[in-house]
Short mmCIF file of C-alpha atoms and ligand atoms in Angstrom, two decimals:
data_model
loop_
_atom_site.label_atom_id
_atom_site.label_comp_id
_atom_site.label_asym_id
_atom_site.label_seq_id
_atom_site.Cartn_x
_atom_site.Cartn_y
_atom_site.Cartn_z
CA UNK A 1 -101.78 51.61 24.56
CA UNK A 2 -100.16 48.21 24.08
CA UNK A 3 -99.84 46.04 21.04
CA UNK A 4 -99.63 42.30 21.58
CA UNK A 5 -97.86 39.39 19.90
CA UNK A 6 -99.88 36.24 20.38
CA UNK A 7 -98.68 32.77 19.43
CA UNK A 8 -100.49 29.48 19.01
CA UNK A 9 -100.84 28.30 22.60
CA UNK A 10 -101.10 24.97 24.35
CA UNK A 11 -104.12 23.86 26.39
CA UNK A 12 -104.62 26.41 29.16
CA UNK A 13 -104.33 24.92 32.62
CA UNK A 14 -104.15 26.12 36.20
CA UNK A 15 -106.04 28.49 38.45
CA UNK A 16 -106.73 32.20 38.16
CA UNK A 17 -108.46 34.86 40.27
CA UNK A 18 -111.11 37.02 38.70
CA UNK A 19 -110.90 40.78 39.43
CA UNK A 20 -113.61 43.04 40.79
CA UNK A 21 -116.29 43.95 38.24
CA UNK A 22 -115.61 47.09 36.22
CA UNK A 23 -119.33 47.60 35.69
CA UNK A 24 -120.02 47.39 39.42
CA UNK A 25 -117.12 49.58 40.50
CA UNK A 26 -117.87 52.53 38.19
CA UNK A 27 -121.40 53.33 39.48
CA UNK A 28 -120.36 52.57 43.06
CA UNK A 29 -117.50 55.09 42.86
CA UNK A 30 -119.99 57.64 41.45
CA UNK A 31 -122.24 56.93 44.45
CA UNK A 32 -119.48 58.45 46.58
CA UNK A 33 -120.82 61.84 45.41
CA UNK A 34 -124.05 61.22 47.36
CA UNK A 35 -122.52 61.81 50.78
CA UNK A 36 -120.09 64.18 52.43
CA UNK A 37 -118.54 61.27 54.34
CA UNK A 38 -115.93 58.96 52.80
CA UNK A 39 -117.10 55.96 50.77
CA UNK A 40 -114.39 53.31 50.73
CA UNK A 41 -114.51 50.89 47.82
CA UNK A 42 -112.45 47.71 48.27
CA UNK A 43 -110.42 45.85 45.64
CA UNK A 44 -110.85 48.41 42.87
CA UNK A 45 -109.36 47.03 39.65
CA UNK A 46 -106.39 48.79 38.04
CA UNK A 47 -107.97 49.59 34.70
CA UNK A 48 -108.02 52.79 32.67
CA UNK A 49 -111.80 53.28 32.88
CA UNK A 50 -111.47 53.51 36.67
CA UNK A 51 -108.57 56.00 36.35
CA UNK A 52 -110.69 58.19 34.06
CA UNK A 53 -113.69 58.09 36.39
CA UNK A 54 -111.51 58.97 39.39
CA UNK A 55 -110.24 62.01 37.44
CA UNK A 56 -113.84 63.01 36.72
CA UNK A 57 -114.78 62.63 40.40
CA UNK A 58 -111.85 64.92 41.32
CA UNK A 59 -113.13 67.33 38.68
CA UNK A 60 -116.47 67.22 40.55
CA UNK A 61 -114.66 68.45 43.66
CA UNK A 62 -114.35 65.08 45.42
CA UNK A 63 -111.24 64.05 47.32
CA UNK A 64 -110.17 60.74 45.86
CA UNK A 65 -107.44 58.59 47.35
CA UNK A 66 -106.09 55.22 46.39
CA UNK A 67 -104.59 53.21 49.18
CA UNK A 68 -103.32 49.84 47.97
CA UNK A 69 -106.29 48.16 46.33
CA UNK A 70 -108.90 50.43 47.92
CA UNK A 71 -110.23 53.80 46.83
CA UNK A 72 -111.82 56.40 49.07
CA UNK A 73 -114.15 59.08 47.66
CA UNK A 74 -115.15 62.01 49.83
CA UNK A 75 -117.36 64.73 48.33
CA UNK A 76 -118.00 67.67 50.69
CA UNK A 77 -119.52 69.97 48.06
CA UNK A 78 -119.81 68.18 44.73
CA UNK A 79 -120.26 70.23 41.57
CA UNK A 80 -120.48 69.49 37.88
CA UNK A 81 -117.38 68.30 36.04
CA UNK A 82 -116.13 70.65 33.34
CA UNK A 83 -113.37 68.62 31.68
CA UNK A 84 -115.20 67.74 28.49
CA UNK A 85 -112.31 65.69 27.10
CA UNK A 86 -112.41 63.35 30.12
CA UNK A 87 -116.18 63.02 30.01
CA UNK A 88 -116.22 62.16 26.34
CA UNK A 89 -113.67 59.42 26.99
CA UNK A 90 -115.96 57.43 29.27
CA UNK A 91 -119.56 56.48 28.69
CA UNK A 92 -120.04 55.85 32.43
CA UNK A 93 -119.21 59.52 33.14
CA UNK A 94 -122.97 60.14 32.83
CA UNK A 95 -123.35 58.33 36.17
CA UNK A 96 -122.28 61.48 38.05
CA UNK A 97 -125.41 63.28 36.82
CA UNK A 98 -127.98 61.75 39.20
CA UNK A 99 -125.83 62.01 42.35
CA UNK A 100 -124.77 65.65 41.72
CA UNK A 101 -128.31 66.76 40.92
CA UNK A 102 -129.70 65.00 43.99
CA UNK A 103 -127.00 66.46 46.25
CA UNK A 104 -126.81 70.03 44.98
CA UNK A 105 -130.04 70.76 43.10
CA UNK A 106 -128.29 71.39 39.79
CA UNK A 107 -126.01 69.46 37.49
CA UNK A 108 -124.53 69.97 34.10
CA UNK A 109 -122.99 67.25 31.96
CA UNK A 110 -121.48 67.07 28.53
CA UNK A 111 -122.98 64.27 26.49
CA UNK A 112 -120.64 61.31 26.89
CA UNK A 113 -120.53 60.95 23.12
CA UNK A 114 -121.25 58.05 20.81
CA UNK A 115 -119.21 54.93 20.83
CA UNK A 116 -117.96 52.44 18.30
CA UNK A 117 -120.57 49.82 19.25
CA UNK A 118 -123.59 52.08 18.84
CA UNK A 119 -125.15 55.47 19.35
CA UNK A 120 -125.70 55.05 23.11
CA UNK A 121 -127.95 58.04 23.88
CA UNK A 122 -128.74 59.19 27.45
CA UNK A 123 -132.38 60.12 26.85
CA UNK A 124 -133.68 57.60 29.42
CA UNK A 125 -131.43 59.05 32.15
CA UNK A 126 -132.63 62.59 31.40
CA UNK A 127 -136.33 61.70 30.94
CA UNK A 128 -136.36 59.85 34.25
CA UNK A 129 -134.85 62.80 36.12
CA UNK A 130 -137.36 65.08 34.37
CA UNK A 131 -140.19 62.89 35.63
CA UNK A 132 -138.73 63.37 39.10
CA UNK A 133 -139.05 67.14 38.72
CA UNK A 134 -135.77 68.25 37.11
CA UNK A 135 -135.88 71.11 34.60
CA UNK A 136 -133.69 70.34 31.58
CA UNK A 137 -131.91 72.76 29.24
CA UNK A 138 -129.65 71.87 26.35
CA UNK A 139 -126.63 74.19 26.00
CA UNK A 140 -123.53 73.78 23.84
CA UNK A 141 -123.28 69.99 23.94
CA UNK A 142 -124.28 69.94 27.60
CA UNK A 143 -127.44 69.09 29.50
CA UNK A 144 -128.20 71.37 32.43
CA UNK A 145 -130.59 69.95 34.99
CA UNK A 146 -131.92 71.73 38.03
CA UNK A 147 -134.57 71.43 40.70
CA UNK A 148 -135.36 69.56 43.90
CA UNK A 149 -136.11 65.94 43.02
CA UNK A 150 -139.47 64.51 44.05
CA UNK A 151 -140.15 60.77 43.98
CA UNK A 152 -142.46 59.56 41.23
CA UNK A 153 -143.24 56.50 39.12
CA UNK A 154 -140.67 56.28 36.30
CA UNK A 155 -141.08 53.87 33.40
CA UNK A 156 -137.95 53.02 31.41
CA UNK A 157 -138.64 52.33 27.72
CA UNK A 158 -135.68 49.93 27.83
CA UNK A 159 -134.14 48.23 30.87
CA UNK A 160 -131.02 50.40 30.55
CA UNK A 161 -128.33 49.50 33.08
CA UNK A 162 -126.88 53.01 33.29
CA UNK A 163 -130.27 54.76 33.48
CA UNK A 164 -131.44 52.40 36.24
CA UNK A 165 -128.25 53.14 38.20
CA UNK A 166 -128.41 56.90 37.70
CA UNK A 167 -132.09 57.13 38.68
CA UNK A 168 -131.67 54.79 41.63
CA UNK A 169 -128.85 56.97 42.98
CA UNK A 170 -130.79 60.21 42.40
CA UNK A 171 -133.89 58.74 44.07
CA UNK A 172 -132.04 57.98 47.31
CA UNK A 173 -132.07 61.71 48.18
CA UNK A 174 -135.38 62.65 46.47
CA UNK A 175 -138.40 63.66 48.52
CA UNK A 176 -140.80 60.68 48.89
CA UNK A 177 -140.94 57.40 47.01
CA UNK A 178 -139.61 56.65 43.52
CA UNK A 179 -140.74 53.53 41.66
CA UNK A 180 -138.58 52.51 38.70
CA UNK A 181 -140.51 50.27 36.32
CA UNK A 182 -138.86 48.09 33.66
CA UNK A 183 -135.60 48.53 35.56
CA UNK A 184 -132.47 46.61 34.57
CA UNK A 185 -131.86 43.46 36.65
CA UNK A 186 -128.09 43.03 36.26
CA UNK A 187 -126.08 41.82 39.30
CA UNK A 188 -124.26 45.17 39.19
CA UNK A 189 -127.59 46.91 39.95
CA UNK A 190 -128.05 44.72 43.01
CA UNK A 191 -124.49 45.47 44.10
CA UNK A 192 -125.05 49.22 43.75
CA UNK A 193 -128.28 48.94 45.78
CA UNK A 194 -126.38 47.02 48.49
CA UNK A 195 -123.78 49.79 48.62
CA UNK A 196 -126.45 52.53 48.72
CA UNK A 197 -128.28 50.72 51.53
CA UNK A 198 -125.00 50.42 53.45
CA UNK A 199 -124.81 54.24 53.10
CA UNK A 200 -128.25 54.60 54.70
CA UNK A 201 -130.45 54.57 51.57
CA UNK A 202 -133.75 52.69 51.38
CA UNK A 203 -133.69 50.75 48.11
CA UNK A 204 -135.84 47.63 47.64
CA UNK A 205 -136.46 45.33 44.68
CA UNK A 206 -133.05 45.70 42.99
CA UNK A 207 -132.55 42.71 40.69
CA UNK A 208 -136.25 42.71 39.73
CA UNK A 209 -138.01 44.84 37.12
CA UNK A 210 -139.43 47.16 39.81
CA UNK A 211 -137.08 49.06 42.10
CA UNK A 212 -138.63 51.08 44.92
CA UNK A 213 -136.57 53.82 46.55
CA UNK A 214 -137.74 55.76 49.60
CA UNK A 215 -135.82 59.01 49.73
CA UNK A 216 -133.87 59.97 52.86
CA UNK A 217 -132.45 63.34 54.00
CA UNK A 218 -128.76 62.39 53.87
CA UNK A 219 -126.54 59.39 53.28
CA UNK A 220 -123.44 58.52 55.26
CA UNK A 221 -120.08 56.91 54.50
CA UNK A 222 -119.61 53.15 54.14
CA UNK A 223 -117.12 50.47 53.17
CA UNK A 224 -118.16 48.30 50.23
CA UNK A 225 -116.52 45.44 48.33
CA UNK A 226 -118.08 45.09 44.86
CA UNK A 227 -118.81 41.77 43.15
CA UNK A 228 -116.36 39.85 40.93
CA UNK A 229 -116.36 40.52 37.19
CA UNK A 230 -118.68 38.05 35.48
CA UNK A 231 -117.58 39.21 32.01
CA UNK A 232 -113.89 38.72 32.79
CA UNK A 233 -114.73 35.29 34.21
CA UNK A 234 -116.73 34.49 31.06
CA UNK A 235 -113.85 35.62 28.84
CA UNK A 236 -111.49 33.27 30.69
CA UNK A 237 -114.02 30.42 30.33
CA UNK A 238 -114.00 31.04 26.57
CA UNK A 239 -110.19 31.00 26.53
CA UNK A 240 -110.22 27.55 28.13
CA UNK A 241 -113.03 26.31 25.84
CA UNK A 242 -111.10 27.13 22.65
CA UNK A 243 -107.76 25.67 23.78
CA UNK A 244 -109.22 22.44 25.18
CA UNK A 245 -108.02 23.73 28.52
CA UNK A 246 -108.76 22.80 32.08
CA UNK A 247 -108.82 25.74 34.47
CA UNK A 248 -110.36 26.89 37.74
CA UNK A 249 -111.63 30.45 37.81
CA UNK A 250 -111.49 31.41 41.47
CA UNK A 251 -113.98 33.86 42.99
CA UNK A 252 -116.30 33.66 39.93
CA UNK A 253 -119.98 33.69 40.91
CA UNK A 254 -121.89 31.05 38.87
CA UNK A 255 -125.26 32.52 39.86
CA UNK A 256 -124.32 35.63 37.83
CA UNK A 257 -123.21 33.61 34.81
CA UNK A 258 -126.00 31.13 34.07
CA UNK A 259 -126.66 32.17 30.46
CA UNK A 260 -123.01 31.98 29.41
CA UNK A 261 -122.43 28.70 31.26
CA UNK A 262 -125.46 27.18 29.51
CA UNK A 263 -124.16 28.27 26.11
CA UNK A 264 -120.72 26.84 26.76
CA UNK A 265 -122.28 23.55 27.88
CA UNK A 266 -124.37 23.54 24.71
CA UNK A 267 -121.11 23.91 22.78
CA UNK A 268 -119.89 20.72 24.50
CA UNK A 269 -117.63 22.10 27.22
CA UNK A 270 -117.59 20.58 30.73
CA UNK A 271 -118.34 23.13 33.46
CA UNK A 272 -118.52 22.47 37.18
CA UNK A 273 -119.37 24.78 40.05
CA UNK A 274 -117.10 24.26 43.03
CA UNK A 275 -116.86 26.14 46.34
CA UNK A 276 -113.63 27.70 45.05
CA UNK A 277 -115.08 28.94 41.75
CA UNK A 278 -115.93 27.61 38.29
CA UNK A 279 -113.98 24.70 36.80
CA UNK A 280 -114.02 24.23 33.04
CA UNK A 281 -112.52 21.47 30.93
CA UNK A 282 -112.87 20.08 27.44
CA UNK A 283 -113.31 21.79 24.14
CA UNK A 284 -116.11 23.48 22.24
CA UNK A 285 -117.31 21.25 19.37
CA UNK A 286 -121.08 21.67 18.86
CA UNK A 287 -122.52 24.73 17.11
CA UNK A 288 -124.96 26.84 19.14
CA UNK A 289 -127.32 29.79 18.88
CA UNK A 290 -127.34 32.75 21.28
CA UNK A 291 -129.24 36.02 21.38
CA UNK A 292 -127.93 38.93 23.44
CA UNK A 293 -130.50 40.26 25.88
CA UNK A 294 -130.73 42.23 29.09
CA UNK A 295 -129.91 40.17 32.21
CA UNK A 296 -130.64 37.35 32.91
CA UNK A 297 -130.36 36.84 29.14
CA UNK A 298 -127.07 36.22 27.38
CA UNK A 299 -124.87 39.33 27.91
CA UNK A 300 -123.94 41.49 24.92
CA UNK A 301 -120.49 41.88 26.49
CA UNK A 302 -119.91 38.14 25.93
CA UNK A 303 -120.98 38.13 22.29
CA UNK A 304 -117.48 38.76 20.89
CA UNK A 305 -115.66 36.14 23.03
CA UNK A 306 -118.42 33.60 22.25
CA UNK A 307 -117.90 34.25 18.53
CA UNK A 308 -114.37 32.89 18.95
CA UNK A 309 -115.79 29.81 20.67
CA UNK A 310 -118.10 29.35 17.66
CA UNK A 311 -115.02 29.27 15.41
CA UNK A 312 -114.01 25.99 17.09
CA UNK A 313 -117.43 24.34 16.68
CA UNK A 314 -118.05 22.13 13.65
CA UNK A 315 -121.06 23.57 11.85
CA UNK A 316 -122.85 26.92 11.77
CA UNK A 317 -123.48 28.86 14.98
CA UNK A 318 -125.74 31.91 15.07
CA UNK A 319 -125.27 34.95 17.28
CA UNK A 320 -128.01 37.60 17.34
CA UNK A 321 -127.08 41.03 18.75
CA UNK A 322 -130.17 42.84 19.99
CA UNK A 323 -128.71 45.32 22.51
CA UNK A 324 -126.28 47.44 20.46
CA UNK A 325 -126.69 48.29 16.78
CA UNK A 326 -123.04 48.05 15.69
CA UNK A 327 -121.37 45.37 17.72
CA UNK A 328 -119.98 42.98 15.09
CA UNK A 329 -116.83 44.84 14.11
CA UNK A 330 -114.62 42.06 15.49
CA UNK A 331 -116.12 39.73 12.84
CA UNK A 332 -114.23 41.56 10.07
CA UNK A 333 -111.00 41.24 12.05
CA UNK A 334 -111.63 37.55 12.77
CA UNK A 335 -112.09 37.00 9.02
CA UNK A 336 -108.54 38.33 8.51
CA UNK A 337 -107.44 35.29 10.53
CA UNK A 338 -109.35 32.94 8.23
CA UNK A 339 -112.71 32.82 10.03
CA UNK A 340 -115.84 32.20 7.95
CA UNK A 341 -118.40 34.68 9.30
CA UNK A 342 -121.30 36.33 7.51
CA UNK A 343 -123.17 39.27 9.05
CA UNK A 344 -126.80 39.79 8.12
CA UNK A 345 -128.44 42.67 9.96
CA UNK A 346 -128.44 41.71 13.63
CA UNK A 347 -127.20 38.18 12.97
CA UNK A 348 -123.74 36.70 12.68
CA UNK A 349 -123.54 33.30 11.00
CA UNK A 350 -120.31 31.63 12.01
CA UNK A 351 -119.14 28.55 10.16
CA UNK A 352 -116.72 26.94 12.55
CA UNK A 353 -114.06 24.28 12.11
CA UNK A 354 -111.81 26.13 9.64
CA UNK A 355 -108.17 26.53 10.56
CA UNK A 356 -107.04 30.03 11.48
CA UNK A 357 -103.73 31.62 10.59
CA UNK A 358 -102.07 34.52 12.43
CA UNK A 359 -102.24 38.01 10.89
CA UNK A 360 -102.36 41.63 12.05
CA UNK A 361 -105.73 42.60 13.55
CA UNK A 362 -107.01 45.71 15.33
CA UNK A 363 -109.11 46.02 18.43
CA UNK A 364 -112.19 48.19 17.82
CA UNK A 365 -113.69 48.10 21.32
CA UNK A 366 -113.08 46.51 24.69
CA UNK A 367 -114.75 43.12 24.20
CA UNK A 368 -113.66 42.93 20.55
CA UNK A 369 -110.07 43.35 21.75
CA UNK A 370 -110.43 40.51 24.24
CA UNK A 371 -112.00 38.27 21.59
CA UNK A 372 -109.13 38.92 19.19
CA UNK A 373 -106.63 38.14 21.94
CA UNK A 374 -108.36 34.77 22.45
CA UNK A 375 -108.48 34.11 18.71
CA UNK A 376 -104.70 34.59 18.54
CA UNK A 377 -104.29 31.61 20.89
CA UNK A 378 -105.78 29.23 18.31
CA UNK A 379 -104.20 30.68 15.16
CA UNK A 380 -101.27 28.99 13.51
CA UNK A 381 -98.14 31.11 13.96
CA UNK A 382 -98.11 34.67 15.20
CA UNK A 383 -100.95 37.18 15.50
CA UNK A 384 -100.26 40.87 16.01
CA UNK A 385 -103.09 42.53 17.92
CA UNK A 386 -102.98 46.29 17.61
CA UNK A 387 -104.80 48.14 20.34
CA UNK A 388 -103.94 51.80 19.68
CA UNK A 389 -106.75 53.10 21.91
CA UNK A 390 -105.83 50.77 24.78
CA UNK A 391 -109.29 49.16 24.82
CA UNK A 392 -108.19 46.00 26.61
CA UNK A 393 -106.51 47.90 29.46
CA UNK A 394 -109.64 50.03 29.84
CA UNK A 395 -111.72 47.16 31.09
CA UNK A 396 -109.63 44.08 31.91
CA UNK A 397 -107.11 44.09 34.73
CA UNK A 398 -104.03 42.16 33.57
CA UNK A 399 -105.78 40.01 30.95
CA UNK A 400 -102.57 39.07 29.08
CA UNK A 401 -100.80 38.30 32.38
CA UNK A 402 -103.69 36.15 33.58
CA UNK A 403 -103.78 34.21 30.31
CA UNK A 404 -99.98 33.81 30.43
CA UNK A 405 -100.21 32.38 33.95
CA UNK A 406 -102.42 29.65 32.44
CA UNK A 407 -99.92 28.87 29.68
CA UNK A 408 -100.92 31.30 26.91
CA UNK A 409 -98.12 32.67 24.76
CA UNK A 410 -98.71 36.41 24.68
CA UNK A 411 -96.12 39.19 24.61
CA UNK A 412 -96.77 42.89 25.09
CA UNK A 413 -94.88 45.27 22.81
C1 UD1 B 501 -123.78 48.87 30.52
C2 UD1 B 501 -122.41 48.28 30.64
C3 UD1 B 501 -121.94 47.71 29.30
C4 UD1 B 501 -122.98 46.74 28.75
C5 UD1 B 501 -124.36 47.37 28.72
C6 UD1 B 501 -125.46 46.39 28.33
C7 UD1 B 501 -121.45 49.67 32.37
C8 UD1 B 501 -120.43 50.69 32.75
N1 UD1 B 501 -121.49 49.31 31.08
O1 UD1 B 501 -123.69 49.96 29.60
O2 UD1 B 501 -120.71 47.02 29.51
O3 UD1 B 501 -122.61 46.37 27.43
O4 UD1 B 501 -124.69 47.88 30.03
O5 UD1 B 501 -125.45 45.29 29.18
O6 UD1 B 501 -122.16 49.13 33.21
N2 UD1 B 501 -130.17 53.26 25.67
C9 UD1 B 501 -130.99 54.25 25.18
N3 UD1 B 501 -131.14 55.39 25.92
C10 UD1 B 501 -130.54 55.57 27.13
C11 UD1 B 501 -129.72 54.54 27.63
C12 UD1 B 501 -129.55 53.39 26.88
O7 UD1 B 501 -131.54 54.12 24.08
O8 UD1 B 501 -130.75 56.63 27.76
C13 UD1 B 501 -129.95 52.02 24.89
C14 UD1 B 501 -128.49 51.85 24.44
O9 UD1 B 501 -128.20 52.59 23.27
C15 UD1 B 501 -128.41 50.35 24.24
C16 UD1 B 501 -129.37 49.81 25.32
O10 UD1 B 501 -130.19 50.90 25.71
O11 UD1 B 501 -128.89 50.01 22.96
C17 UD1 B 501 -128.69 49.26 26.55
O12 UD1 B 501 -127.80 50.24 27.07
P1 UD1 B 501 -127.50 50.37 28.63
O13 UD1 B 501 -128.09 49.20 29.34
O14 UD1 B 501 -127.85 51.73 29.08
O15 UD1 B 501 -125.92 50.21 28.64
P2 UD1 B 501 -124.88 51.01 29.52
O16 UD1 B 501 -125.42 51.27 30.87
O17 UD1 B 501 -124.36 52.17 28.73
#
């Protein structure tokens, strides 16, 4: 639950390693519930969201061990978690639903609860499992699902990342073939499918809109190293772009980051792919327009950091948020620093080029917190970033340390 003091910083320079992707690691750890043998996940980031999920997996009866950077999950007889407080803390807690139901024939979850950025229902997860034969009862803030799953054709009204993951995991142990239509295509879906296949599942088409899963009797243990975090890498690119920096982001995978790299180029930044990672130099100067969309569109998780880039560009940039209904809260905080931003429905109009002055701002969600940390680097004087809920530590491993290693002036209080 840190607060941060951020000072106007020089051009960032140097090299930095990107951590393993939070959004890949969470579903992959949940996949450990699908087998009674150990699943070993390599290079798991030290972030609070992972700690919470590991607690929930223990609550499900799994043996969970951290050994250095790796985590092993072994679930002999998984059952439903009953620690409602933990479940409500983490949206991704819903990812245990599909595996537990598929393994044991019944599962019960508390609704993960709303979230500052939007309502975030789980209707698509539940409807998909219902199509696969689960009976659903609502009881005291919980959903109870039961029944042997049978493969079927499931159409997702929206390409939800979490619903695609949950249904894909459940389908691995269903009887017969499941076809997920309008599935999410994010790299984290492909990574989960790779892990499931390493455990003996038969998943095809991950990364396209149609995922086909042929159910098998049992899965076995495996060792899997998830992909690097494209959102962390994108956040670091933005930090360089606003400070006229020149940095190399090692281990970043450009093929996962096309939309954000295009937008940064449009803003005038130089970006080069090298065998070692992504090299960025120069400064953002030209206004741009971006619309958040499901992958391979521009990621909603990059909307807040890109808003800070827009503050450096001379002219009006437009950001349209189409994925979550309430994801512009950082705009109000940025205005405290002197930013000129107007929100109209799903659009943010950002008039860049004004000088920013340090003030006290508050992080309202994970990506908003990161964006405010970046903004502090280009404010005159000192910015106090309050993060009473520890949003930044939930999803970024060592973000202030990484920025400091590149020359940023950030202190933790
Ligand atoms: C994941 C990511 C999150 C990212 C988001 C969108 C993880 C742990 N988190 O979240 O960082 O911002 O994808 O890229 O991977 N929806 C429904 N009903 C459902 C499920 C979703 O209406 O049953 C809606 C949501 O409210 C939202 C949209 O679908 O408006 C996309 O949500 P979804 O893709 O499910 O996001 P998450 O998996 O929760």
